[in-house]
mmCIF file of C-alpha atoms and ligand atoms in Angstrom:
data_model
loop_
_atom_site.group_PDB
_atom_site.id
_atom_site.type_symbol
_atom_site.label_atom_id
_atom_site.label_comp_id
_atom_site.label_asym_id
_atom_site.label_seq_id
_atom_site.Cartn_x
_atom_site.Cartn_y
_atom_site.Cartn_z
ATOM 1 C CA MET A 686 -20.203 -18.197 -7.734
ATOM 2 C CA LYS A 687 -18.030 -20.737 -6.209
ATOM 3 C CA PRO A 688 -14.649 -21.347 -6.810
ATOM 4 C CA SER A 689 -12.869 -24.401 -8.600
ATOM 5 C CA ARG A 690 -11.621 -26.957 -6.846
ATOM 6 C CA PHE A 691 -8.720 -26.699 -4.735
ATOM 7 C CA SER A 692 -6.254 -28.391 -2.032
ATOM 8 C CA TYR A 693 -6.264 -26.560 1.304
ATOM 9 C CA HIS A 694 -2.851 -26.601 2.899
ATOM 10 C CA ARG A 695 -2.650 -25.156 6.817
ATOM 11 C CA PRO A 696 1.041 -24.680 7.780
ATOM 12 C CA HIS A 697 2.322 -23.837 11.181
ATOM 13 C CA THR A 698 5.580 -22.544 10.328
ATOM 14 C CA VAL A 699 7.423 -20.489 8.130
ATOM 15 C CA ASP A 700 9.567 -23.140 6.749
ATOM 16 C CA GLU A 701 6.359 -25.385 6.208
ATOM 17 C CA ALA A 702 4.923 -22.708 4.112
ATOM 18 C CA THR A 703 7.802 -22.041 1.913
ATOM 19 C CA ARG A 704 8.259 -25.573 1.359
ATOM 20 C CA LEU A 705 4.486 -25.907 0.288
ATOM 21 C CA LEU A 706 5.173 -22.803 -1.999
ATOM 22 C CA ALA A 707 8.097 -24.485 -3.677
ATOM 23 C CA ASP A 708 6.341 -27.757 -4.427
ATOM 24 C CA THR A 709 3.234 -25.930 -5.517
ATOM 25 C CA GLY A 710 4.890 -23.043 -7.747
ATOM 26 C CA GLN A 711 2.704 -21.434 -9.839
ATOM 27 C CA HIS A 712 -0.388 -23.610 -9.049
ATOM 28 C CA GLY A 713 -0.205 -22.104 -5.440
ATOM 29 C CA LYS A 714 -1.479 -19.256 -3.912
ATOM 30 C CA VAL A 715 -1.044 -18.066 -0.133
ATOM 31 C CA LEU A 716 -4.285 -17.389 1.850
ATOM 32 C CA ALA A 717 -3.943 -14.035 4.137
ATOM 33 C CA GLY A 718 -7.085 -12.033 4.902
ATOM 34 C CA GLY A 719 -8.669 -13.519 1.864
ATOM 35 C CA GLN A 720 -10.248 -10.041 1.170
ATOM 36 C CA SER A 721 -9.173 -9.930 -2.519
ATOM 37 C CA LEU A 722 -8.189 -13.493 -3.176
ATOM 38 C CA ILE A 723 -11.684 -14.930 -2.345
ATOM 39 C CA PRO A 724 -13.705 -12.729 -4.226
ATOM 40 C CA LEU A 725 -11.250 -13.408 -7.314
ATOM 41 C CA MET A 726 -11.679 -17.183 -6.738
ATOM 42 C CA ASN A 727 -15.400 -16.907 -6.530
ATOM 43 C CA MET A 728 -15.702 -15.021 -9.699
ATOM 44 C CA ARG A 729 -13.267 -17.499 -11.355
ATOM 45 C CA LEU A 730 -10.943 -14.582 -12.386
ATOM 46 C CA ALA A 731 -8.276 -17.025 -10.170
ATOM 47 C CA ALA A 732 -8.311 -20.588 -9.890
ATOM 48 C CA PRO A 733 -5.139 -21.644 -7.750
ATOM 49 C CA GLU A 734 -4.877 -25.453 -7.322
ATOM 50 C CA HIS A 735 -3.291 -25.125 -3.891
ATOM 51 C CA ILE A 736 -4.482 -22.673 -1.308
ATOM 52 C CA ILE A 737 -1.523 -22.013 1.200
ATOM 53 C CA ASP A 738 -3.486 -20.604 4.542
ATOM 54 C CA ILE A 739 -0.794 -18.568 6.529
ATOM 55 C CA ASN A 740 -3.724 -17.603 9.317
ATOM 56 C CA HIS A 741 -1.658 -20.090 11.507
ATOM 57 C CA LEU A 742 1.688 -18.725 11.291
ATOM 58 C CA THR A 743 1.573 -16.917 14.603
ATOM 59 C CA ASP A 744 5.258 -16.172 14.345
ATOM 60 C CA LEU A 745 4.557 -13.349 11.908
ATOM 61 C CA ASP A 746 1.907 -11.662 13.805
ATOM 62 C CA ASP A 747 4.201 -8.888 14.571
ATOM 63 C CA ILE A 748 4.543 -4.823 14.295
ATOM 64 C CA ALA A 749 8.117 -3.328 15.419
ATOM 65 C CA VAL A 750 9.493 0.188 15.199
ATOM 66 C CA THR A 751 13.154 -0.682 14.180
ATOM 67 C CA SER A 752 16.032 1.505 13.011
ATOM 68 C CA ASP A 753 15.055 0.381 9.551
ATOM 69 C CA GLY A 754 11.503 1.792 9.947
ATOM 70 C CA VAL A 755 7.944 0.220 10.845
ATOM 71 C CA VAL A 756 7.796 -3.628 10.223
ATOM 72 C CA VAL A 757 4.523 -5.138 9.735
ATOM 73 C CA GLU A 758 4.675 -8.909 9.771
ATOM 74 C CA ALA A 759 2.325 -10.740 7.244
ATOM 75 C CA LEU A 760 -0.742 -11.508 9.581
ATOM 76 C CA VAL A 761 -1.014 -7.833 10.925
ATOM 77 C CA ARG A 762 -4.565 -6.629 9.688
ATOM 78 C CA HIS A 763 -5.328 -3.096 8.428
ATOM 79 C CA SER A 764 -7.251 -2.354 11.519
ATOM 80 C CA ARG A 765 -4.345 -3.600 14.083
ATOM 81 C CA LEU A 766 -1.889 -1.339 12.120
ATOM 82 C CA ALA A 767 -4.257 1.756 12.165
ATOM 83 C CA ALA A 768 -4.585 1.135 15.773
ATOM 84 C CA ASP A 769 -1.107 0.623 16.545
ATOM 85 C CA ASP A 770 0.291 3.973 18.672
ATOM 86 C CA ALA A 771 3.921 3.177 18.223
ATOM 87 C CA ALA A 772 3.687 2.983 14.504
ATOM 88 C CA HIS A 773 1.630 6.059 14.177
ATOM 89 C CA ALA A 774 4.177 7.779 15.843
ATOM 90 C CA ALA A 775 6.860 6.667 13.959
ATOM 91 C CA GLN A 776 4.655 7.116 10.517
ATOM 92 C CA PRO A 777 1.697 9.085 11.235
ATOM 93 C CA LEU A 778 1.020 8.721 7.246
ATOM 94 C CA LEU A 779 0.294 5.024 8.052
ATOM 95 C CA ARG A 780 -3.247 5.539 10.055
ATOM 96 C CA LYS A 781 -4.430 8.098 7.794
ATOM 97 C CA ALA A 782 -4.149 5.871 4.859
ATOM 98 C CA LEU A 783 -5.365 2.717 6.425
ATOM 99 C CA GLN A 784 -8.353 4.824 7.418
ATOM 100 C CA LEU A 785 -9.130 5.150 3.535
ATOM 101 C CA VAL A 786 -8.854 1.381 3.128
ATOM 102 C CA ALA A 787 -12.304 -0.046 2.418
ATOM 103 C CA HIS A 788 -14.943 -0.669 5.446
ATOM 104 C CA PRO A 789 -14.015 -2.092 8.942
ATOM 105 C CA ALA A 790 -15.005 -5.169 8.398
ATOM 106 C CA ILE A 791 -12.614 -5.697 5.473
ATOM 107 C CA ARG A 792 -9.842 -3.828 7.690
ATOM 108 C CA ASN A 793 -10.524 -6.212 10.625
ATOM 109 C CA ARG A 794 -9.195 -9.352 8.093
ATOM 110 C CA GLY A 795 -7.543 -7.925 5.200
ATOM 111 C CA THR A 796 -3.764 -7.565 5.981
ATOM 112 C CA THR A 797 -1.418 -4.692 4.929
ATOM 113 C CA VAL A 798 1.306 -7.172 3.444
ATOM 114 C CA GLY A 799 -1.419 -8.793 1.432
ATOM 115 C CA SER A 800 -2.535 -5.347 0.343
ATOM 116 C CA ILE A 801 0.805 -4.883 -0.858
ATOM 117 C CA VAL A 802 1.415 -8.183 -2.409
ATOM 118 C CA HIS A 803 -2.027 -8.125 -4.083
ATOM 119 C CA ALA A 804 -0.488 -4.828 -5.836
ATOM 120 C CA ASP A 805 -3.511 -3.393 -6.937
ATOM 121 C CA PRO A 806 -2.888 -0.238 -8.318
ATOM 122 C CA SER A 807 -6.035 1.283 -6.670
ATOM 123 C CA ALA A 808 -4.782 0.534 -3.011
ATOM 124 C CA GLU A 809 -3.494 3.140 -0.854
ATOM 125 C CA MET A 810 -0.900 0.930 1.364
ATOM 126 C CA PRO A 811 1.364 0.164 -2.010
ATOM 127 C CA ALA A 812 1.687 3.983 -2.538
ATOM 128 C CA VAL A 813 2.545 4.767 1.084
ATOM 129 C CA LEU A 814 5.086 1.833 0.909
ATOM 130 C CA LEU A 815 6.713 3.264 -2.026
ATOM 131 C CA LEU A 816 6.212 7.159 -0.525
ATOM 132 C CA THR A 817 8.229 6.100 2.334
ATOM 133 C CA GLY A 818 11.087 4.618 0.862
ATOM 134 C CA GLY A 819 10.117 1.019 2.077
ATOM 135 C CA SER A 820 10.658 -2.534 0.889
ATOM 136 C CA ILE A 821 9.227 -6.131 1.016
ATOM 137 C CA GLN A 822 10.980 -8.837 3.046
ATOM 138 C CA ALA A 823 10.443 -12.149 1.055
ATOM 139 C CA ARG A 824 11.412 -15.722 2.260
ATOM 140 C CA SER A 825 11.670 -18.815 0.092
ATOM 141 C CA THR A 826 13.494 -22.141 0.526
ATOM 142 C CA ALA A 827 16.711 -20.666 -1.196
ATOM 143 C CA GLY A 828 16.563 -17.842 1.601
ATOM 144 C CA GLU A 829 15.324 -14.100 2.396
ATOM 145 C CA ARG A 830 15.880 -11.159 0.093
ATOM 146 C CA ASP A 831 14.634 -7.728 0.408
ATOM 147 C CA ILE A 832 12.853 -5.965 -2.269
ATOM 148 C CA ALA A 833 12.760 -2.406 -2.381
ATOM 149 C CA ALA A 834 9.250 -0.788 -3.255
ATOM 150 C CA ALA A 835 10.798 1.081 -6.194
ATOM 151 C CA ASP A 836 11.381 -2.384 -7.621
ATOM 152 C CA PHE A 837 8.284 -4.442 -6.202
ATOM 153 C CA PHE A 838 5.398 -3.029 -8.300
ATOM 154 C CA VAL A 839 5.822 -4.473 -11.979
ATOM 155 C CA GLY A 840 2.348 -4.008 -13.441
ATOM 156 C CA PRO A 841 -1.265 -3.869 -12.381
ATOM 157 C CA MET A 842 -1.847 -6.507 -9.624
ATOM 158 C CA GLU A 843 1.734 -7.429 -10.556
ATOM 159 C CA SER A 844 4.532 -7.478 -8.107
ATOM 160 C CA ALA A 845 8.521 -9.097 -8.419
ATOM 161 C CA LEU A 846 7.413 -11.588 -5.609
ATOM 162 C CA ARG A 847 8.136 -14.928 -7.238
ATOM 163 C CA PRO A 848 5.441 -17.579 -6.909
ATOM 164 C CA ASP A 849 7.797 -19.511 -4.557
ATOM 165 C CA GLU A 850 8.237 -16.746 -2.152
ATOM 166 C CA LEU A 851 6.461 -15.686 0.948
ATOM 167 C CA ALA A 852 6.176 -11.997 1.941
ATOM 168 C CA VAL A 853 7.074 -11.976 5.441
ATOM 169 C CA SER A 854 6.667 -8.617 6.411
ATOM 170 C CA ALA A 855 6.728 -5.306 4.574
ATOM 171 C CA THR A 856 8.732 -2.090 6.199
ATOM 172 C CA PHE A 857 7.863 1.584 5.926
ATOM 173 C CA GLY A 858 10.162 4.284 6.205
ATOM 174 C CA THR A 859 9.228 6.364 9.602
ATOM 175 C CA ALA A 860 8.822 10.139 9.035
ATOM 176 C CA PRO A 861 11.885 12.399 9.655
ATOM 177 C CA ASP A 862 11.918 15.066 12.131
ATOM 178 C CA ARG A 863 9.240 18.360 11.043
ATOM 179 C CA ALA A 864 7.652 15.884 8.678
ATOM 180 C CA GLY A 865 4.139 16.666 7.347
ATOM 181 C CA THR A 866 1.949 13.979 5.684
ATOM 182 C CA ALA A 867 -0.973 13.983 4.091
ATOM 183 C CA ILE A 868 -3.266 11.374 1.959
ATOM 184 C CA ARG A 869 -6.394 12.796 -0.193
ATOM 185 C CA GLU A 870 -8.539 10.534 -2.372
ATOM 186 C CA THR A 871 -11.844 10.753 -4.425
ATOM 187 C CA THR A 872 -14.222 7.907 -4.394
ATOM 188 C CA ARG A 873 -17.856 7.379 -5.569
ATOM 189 C CA ARG A 874 -18.925 6.458 -2.118
ATOM 190 C CA HIS A 875 -17.055 6.000 1.216
ATOM 191 C CA GLY A 876 -15.082 2.966 1.563
ATOM 192 C CA ASP A 877 -14.721 2.379 -2.259
ATOM 193 C CA TYR A 878 -11.569 2.230 -4.244
ATOM 194 C CA ALA A 879 -10.387 5.399 -4.990
ATOM 195 C CA LEU A 880 -10.983 6.887 -8.513
ATOM 196 C CA ALA A 881 -7.484 8.628 -8.313
ATOM 197 C CA GLY A 882 -5.548 9.655 -4.814
ATOM 198 C CA VAL A 883 -2.108 10.898 -3.793
ATOM 199 C CA ALA A 884 -0.188 10.765 -0.519
ATOM 200 C CA VAL A 885 2.630 13.361 0.250
ATOM 201 C CA ILE A 886 5.504 13.583 2.555
ATOM 202 C CA ILE A 887 7.200 16.948 2.966
ATOM 203 C CA THR A 888 9.972 18.049 5.522
ATOM 204 C CA VAL A 889 10.811 21.625 6.916
ATOM 205 C CA ASP A 890 13.649 23.257 8.654
ATOM 206 C CA ALA A 891 13.032 25.228 11.933
ATOM 207 C CA GLU A 892 12.195 28.126 9.753
ATOM 208 C CA GLY A 893 9.674 26.054 8.063
ATOM 209 C CA ALA A 894 11.327 26.499 4.686
ATOM 210 C CA ILE A 895 10.634 22.878 2.330
ATOM 211 C CA GLN A 896 13.449 20.593 2.449
ATOM 212 C CA THR A 897 12.217 17.839 0.872
ATOM 213 C CA ALA A 898 8.995 16.727 -0.768
ATOM 214 C CA ARG A 899 7.572 14.057 -2.449
ATOM 215 C CA ALA A 900 4.034 12.328 -3.647
ATOM 216 C CA ALA A 901 2.884 9.245 -4.452
ATOM 217 C CA TYR A 902 -0.151 8.563 -6.566
ATOM 218 C CA PHE A 903 -2.427 5.505 -6.580
ATOM 219 C CA SER A 904 -5.400 4.613 -8.933
ATOM 220 C CA VAL A 905 -3.934 7.041 -11.390
ATOM 221 C CA ALA A 906 -1.693 4.765 -13.506
ATOM 222 C CA ASP A 907 -1.083 0.980 -13.740
ATOM 223 C CA THR A 908 1.374 1.213 -10.640
ATOM 224 C CA PRO A 909 1.786 3.454 -7.794
ATOM 225 C CA GLN A 910 3.906 6.551 -9.478
ATOM 226 C CA LEU A 911 6.586 8.358 -6.937
ATOM 227 C CA VAL A 912 7.287 11.995 -8.053
ATOM 228 C CA ASP A 913 10.132 14.004 -6.334
ATOM 229 C CA LEU A 914 8.902 17.747 -5.795
ATOM 230 C CA GLU A 915 11.917 18.875 -4.176
ATOM 231 C CA ALA A 916 12.787 21.093 -7.806
ATOM 232 C CA VAL A 917 9.607 23.032 -7.324
ATOM 233 C CA LEU A 918 9.600 23.127 -3.474
ATOM 234 C CA ARG A 919 12.901 23.298 -1.800
ATOM 235 C CA GLY A 920 13.050 26.196 0.216
ATOM 236 C CA VAL A 921 9.352 27.339 -0.210
ATOM 237 C CA ASN A 922 8.426 28.779 3.211
ATOM 238 C CA VAL A 923 5.187 26.951 4.374
ATOM 239 C CA ARG A 924 4.653 29.858 7.073
ATOM 240 C CA SER A 925 3.868 32.539 3.982
ATOM 241 C CA GLY A 926 1.341 30.832 1.905
ATOM 242 C CA VAL A 927 2.455 29.298 -1.529
ATOM 243 C CA GLU A 928 0.759 29.088 -4.933
ATOM 244 C CA LEU A 929 0.252 25.261 -5.266
ATOM 245 C CA GLN A 930 -1.536 24.735 -8.654
ATOM 246 C CA SER A 931 1.966 24.997 -10.619
ATOM 247 C CA VAL A 932 3.347 22.613 -8.611
ATOM 248 C CA ALA A 933 0.468 20.263 -8.981
ATOM 249 C CA ASP A 934 0.795 20.652 -12.471
ATOM 250 C CA PHE A 935 4.355 19.672 -12.263
ATOM 251 C CA ALA A 936 4.003 16.813 -10.058
ATOM 252 C CA THR A 937 1.561 15.316 -12.470
ATOM 253 C CA ALA A 938 3.130 16.335 -16.049
ATOM 254 C CA GLY A 939 4.787 12.803 -15.959
ATOM 255 C CA VAL A 940 2.042 10.845 -14.579
ATOM 256 C CA GLU A 941 0.303 8.932 -17.045
ATOM 257 C CA PRO A 942 -3.067 8.385 -16.155
ATOM 258 C CA THR A 943 -5.126 5.581 -17.514
ATOM 259 C CA ALA A 944 -8.731 5.035 -18.568
ATOM 260 C CA ASP A 945 -10.965 2.652 -17.194
ATOM 261 C CA ILE A 946 -14.806 2.055 -16.500
ATOM 262 C CA HIS A 947 -15.017 4.240 -13.690
ATOM 263 C CA ALA A 948 -13.069 7.249 -15.001
ATOM 264 C CA THR A 949 -11.460 8.708 -18.199
ATOM 265 C CA ALA A 950 -7.597 9.538 -18.141
ATOM 266 C CA ASP A 951 -8.849 12.944 -18.357
ATOM 267 C CA TYR A 952 -10.844 12.956 -15.379
ATOM 268 C CA ARG A 953 -7.998 11.221 -13.436
ATOM 269 C CA ALA A 954 -5.683 13.772 -14.431
ATOM 270 C CA HIS A 955 -7.931 16.410 -13.421
ATOM 271 C CA LEU A 956 -8.429 14.822 -10.026
ATOM 272 C CA ALA A 957 -4.576 14.313 -9.717
ATOM 273 C CA ARG A 958 -4.002 17.675 -10.114
ATOM 274 C CA THR A 959 -6.669 18.435 -7.383
ATOM 275 C CA LEU A 960 -5.809 16.369 -5.109
ATOM 276 C CA THR A 961 -2.193 17.210 -5.041
ATOM 277 C CA VAL A 962 -2.887 20.878 -4.150
ATOM 278 C CA ARG A 963 -5.235 19.728 -1.222
ATOM 279 C CA ALA A 964 -2.598 17.173 0.133
ATOM 280 C CA LEU A 965 0.113 19.681 0.104
ATOM 281 C CA SER A 966 -1.916 22.151 1.841
ATOM 282 C CA ASP A 967 -2.654 19.686 4.501
ATOM 283 C CA ALA A 968 0.968 18.548 4.832
ATOM 284 C CA MET A 969 2.078 22.416 4.873
ATOM 285 C CA GLU A 970 -0.599 23.141 7.373
ATOM 286 C CA GLU A 971 0.697 20.269 9.642
ATOM 287 C CA VAL A 972 4.457 21.670 9.898
ATOM 288 C CA ARG A 973 3.319 25.441 9.618
ATOM 289 C CA ASP A 974 4.654 25.753 13.705
ATOM 290 C CA ALA A 975 6.742 22.561 13.551
HETATM 291 C C1 FAD B 2349 -15.311 -4.785 -0.752
HETATM 292 C C2 FAD B 2349 -13.989 -4.471 -0.667
HETATM 293 C C3 FAD B 2349 -13.353 -3.020 -0.729
HETATM 294 C C4 FAD B 2349 -11.863 -3.005 -0.450
HETATM 295 N N1 FAD B 2349 -11.641 -1.730 -0.990
HETATM 296 C C5 FAD B 2349 -10.097 -1.466 -0.607
HETATM 297 C C6 FAD B 2349 -9.995 -0.065 -0.806
HETATM 298 O O1 FAD B 2349 -10.424 0.640 -0.624
HETATM 299 N N2 FAD B 2349 -8.150 0.225 -0.730
HETATM 300 C C7 FAD B 2349 -7.446 -1.277 -0.579
HETATM 301 O O2 FAD B 2349 -6.332 -0.933 -0.484
HETATM 302 N N3 FAD B 2349 -7.828 -1.947 -0.528
HETATM 303 C C8 FAD B 2349 -9.320 -2.382 -0.469
HETATM 304 N N4 FAD B 2349 -9.583 -3.613 -0.765
HETATM 305 C C9 FAD B 2349 -8.951 -4.802 -0.587
HETATM 306 C C10 FAD B 2349 -8.326 -5.159 1.105
HETATM 307 O O3 FAD B 2349 -7.519 -4.074 1.541
HETATM 308 C C11 FAD B 2349 -7.584 -6.436 1.143
HETATM 309 O O4 FAD B 2349 -7.744 -7.009 2.253
HETATM 310 C C12 FAD B 2349 -5.895 -6.705 0.594
HETATM 311 O O5 FAD B 2349 -6.050 -5.942 -0.632
HETATM 312 C C13 FAD B 2349 -5.475 -8.064 0.524
HETATM 313 O O6 FAD B 2349 -5.049 -8.252 1.816
HETATM 314 P P1 FAD B 2349 -5.922 -9.811 2.290
HETATM 315 O O7 FAD B 2349 -4.928 -9.757 3.590
HETATM 316 O O8 FAD B 2349 -7.106 -9.780 2.457
HETATM 317 O O9 FAD B 2349 -5.026 -10.616 1.137
HETATM 318 P P2 FAD B 2349 -5.447 -11.879 0.466
HETATM 319 O O10 FAD B 2349 -6.867 -11.598 -0.387
HETATM 320 O O11 FAD B 2349 -5.419 -13.078 1.259
HETATM 321 O O12 FAD B 2349 -4.657 -12.284 -0.550
HETATM 322 C C14 FAD B 2349 -4.372 -11.117 -1.801
HETATM 323 C C15 FAD B 2349 -2.891 -11.593 -2.777
HETATM 324 O O13 FAD B 2349 -2.052 -11.566 -2.140
HETATM 325 C C16 FAD B 2349 -1.238 -12.721 -2.096
HETATM 326 N N5 FAD B 2349 -0.275 -12.396 -0.766
HETATM 327 C C17 FAD B 2349 -1.369 -12.293 0.421
HETATM 328 N N6 FAD B 2349 -0.448 -12.407 1.744
HETATM 329 C C18 FAD B 2349 0.769 -12.730 0.913
HETATM 330 C C19 FAD B 2349 2.092 -13.277 1.812
HETATM 331 N N7 FAD B 2349 2.479 -12.964 2.974
HETATM 332 N N8 FAD B 2349 2.878 -13.483 0.915
HETATM 333 C C20 FAD B 2349 2.608 -13.966 -0.317
HETATM 334 N N9 FAD B 2349 1.522 -13.606 -1.106
HETATM 335 C C21 FAD B 2349 0.485 -12.868 -0.298
HETATM 336 C C22 FAD B 2349 -2.397 -13.890 -2.095
HETATM 337 O O14 FAD B 2349 -1.740 -15.041 -2.310
HETATM 338 C C23 FAD B 2349 -3.245 -13.170 -3.039
HETATM 339 O O15 FAD B 2349 -2.626 -13.320 -4.610
HETATM 340 C C24 FAD B 2349 -10.898 -3.861 -0.533
HETATM 341 C C25 FAD B 2349 -11.906 -5.197 -0.525
HETATM 342 C C26 FAD B 2349 -12.790 -5.347 -0.538
HETATM 343 C C27 FAD B 2349 -13.669 -6.910 -0.704
#
């Protein structure tokens, strides 16, 4: 199908883009990589009257590692972030997660910020932003505000971004010293959206005892779900072997899986538990000799 008629705008500065967003309000949509928006428009599931193409905002094309974290601007494509060695050193989970996002052609065009704003509960990067304690920087004609990931994902495909706001960047938290990170998901085919997935971060002390542990689930509930595992994992030594099934049961007890045409809620719950065991094993292995 073809999209319904729309007016096309091509701003060259952020100010021009935010003015257009302010003018078009509910009827305007930002076009970044188009990997989610264009299919939705072609299927007539979205029919914005104004498209504001931000691909010429060349001042929003940077990746920087700062004291705040890994700052990824709005035009950075998934593939570029995955290839960035400084970002990888600061937060290894980024590359691990991005390798699971769709296929190379989609990663070459789709933006990481676009994926976060799109707020698909099946997507990897919203869960990674939440897990790392990240945030989104939003700009409008009224100024700039920082929205914590914990407040950003309000429903399936629904974020806290207002229609007049442009997400200028996303900031991912960096990995602390002696951190182990992992991400696991189950898909029908390689590159598909996950049926269920989990990302984890643990930290250990010099003796290998776990200090902090967190998991974030995607494609399980309506929004990414963060679970603190410190109560069950703090003090556990990664060098002496741990029974993880009960940890996985604890982790998934509060996560309420949803059912859809791809999986029942029970199947998602089963996948979430199994993937938790695997992801925690991976993360523990990574820091065994840290
Ligand atoms: C076949 C296929 C498989 C895919 N598989 C996966 C997958 O496994 N995992 C995954 O995570 N993703 C997957 N994707 C989606 C892909 O990651 C998209 O690129 C991403 O979700 C959206 O990024 P985009 O830059 O293309 O955004 P667009 O499609 O341009 O925009 C998406 C939405 O975000 C808004 N938006 C975008 N950028 C901004 C901004 N800076 N400020 C304000 N609003 C903004 C748009 O208005 C729109 O509502 C898949 C896509 C396809 C087509």
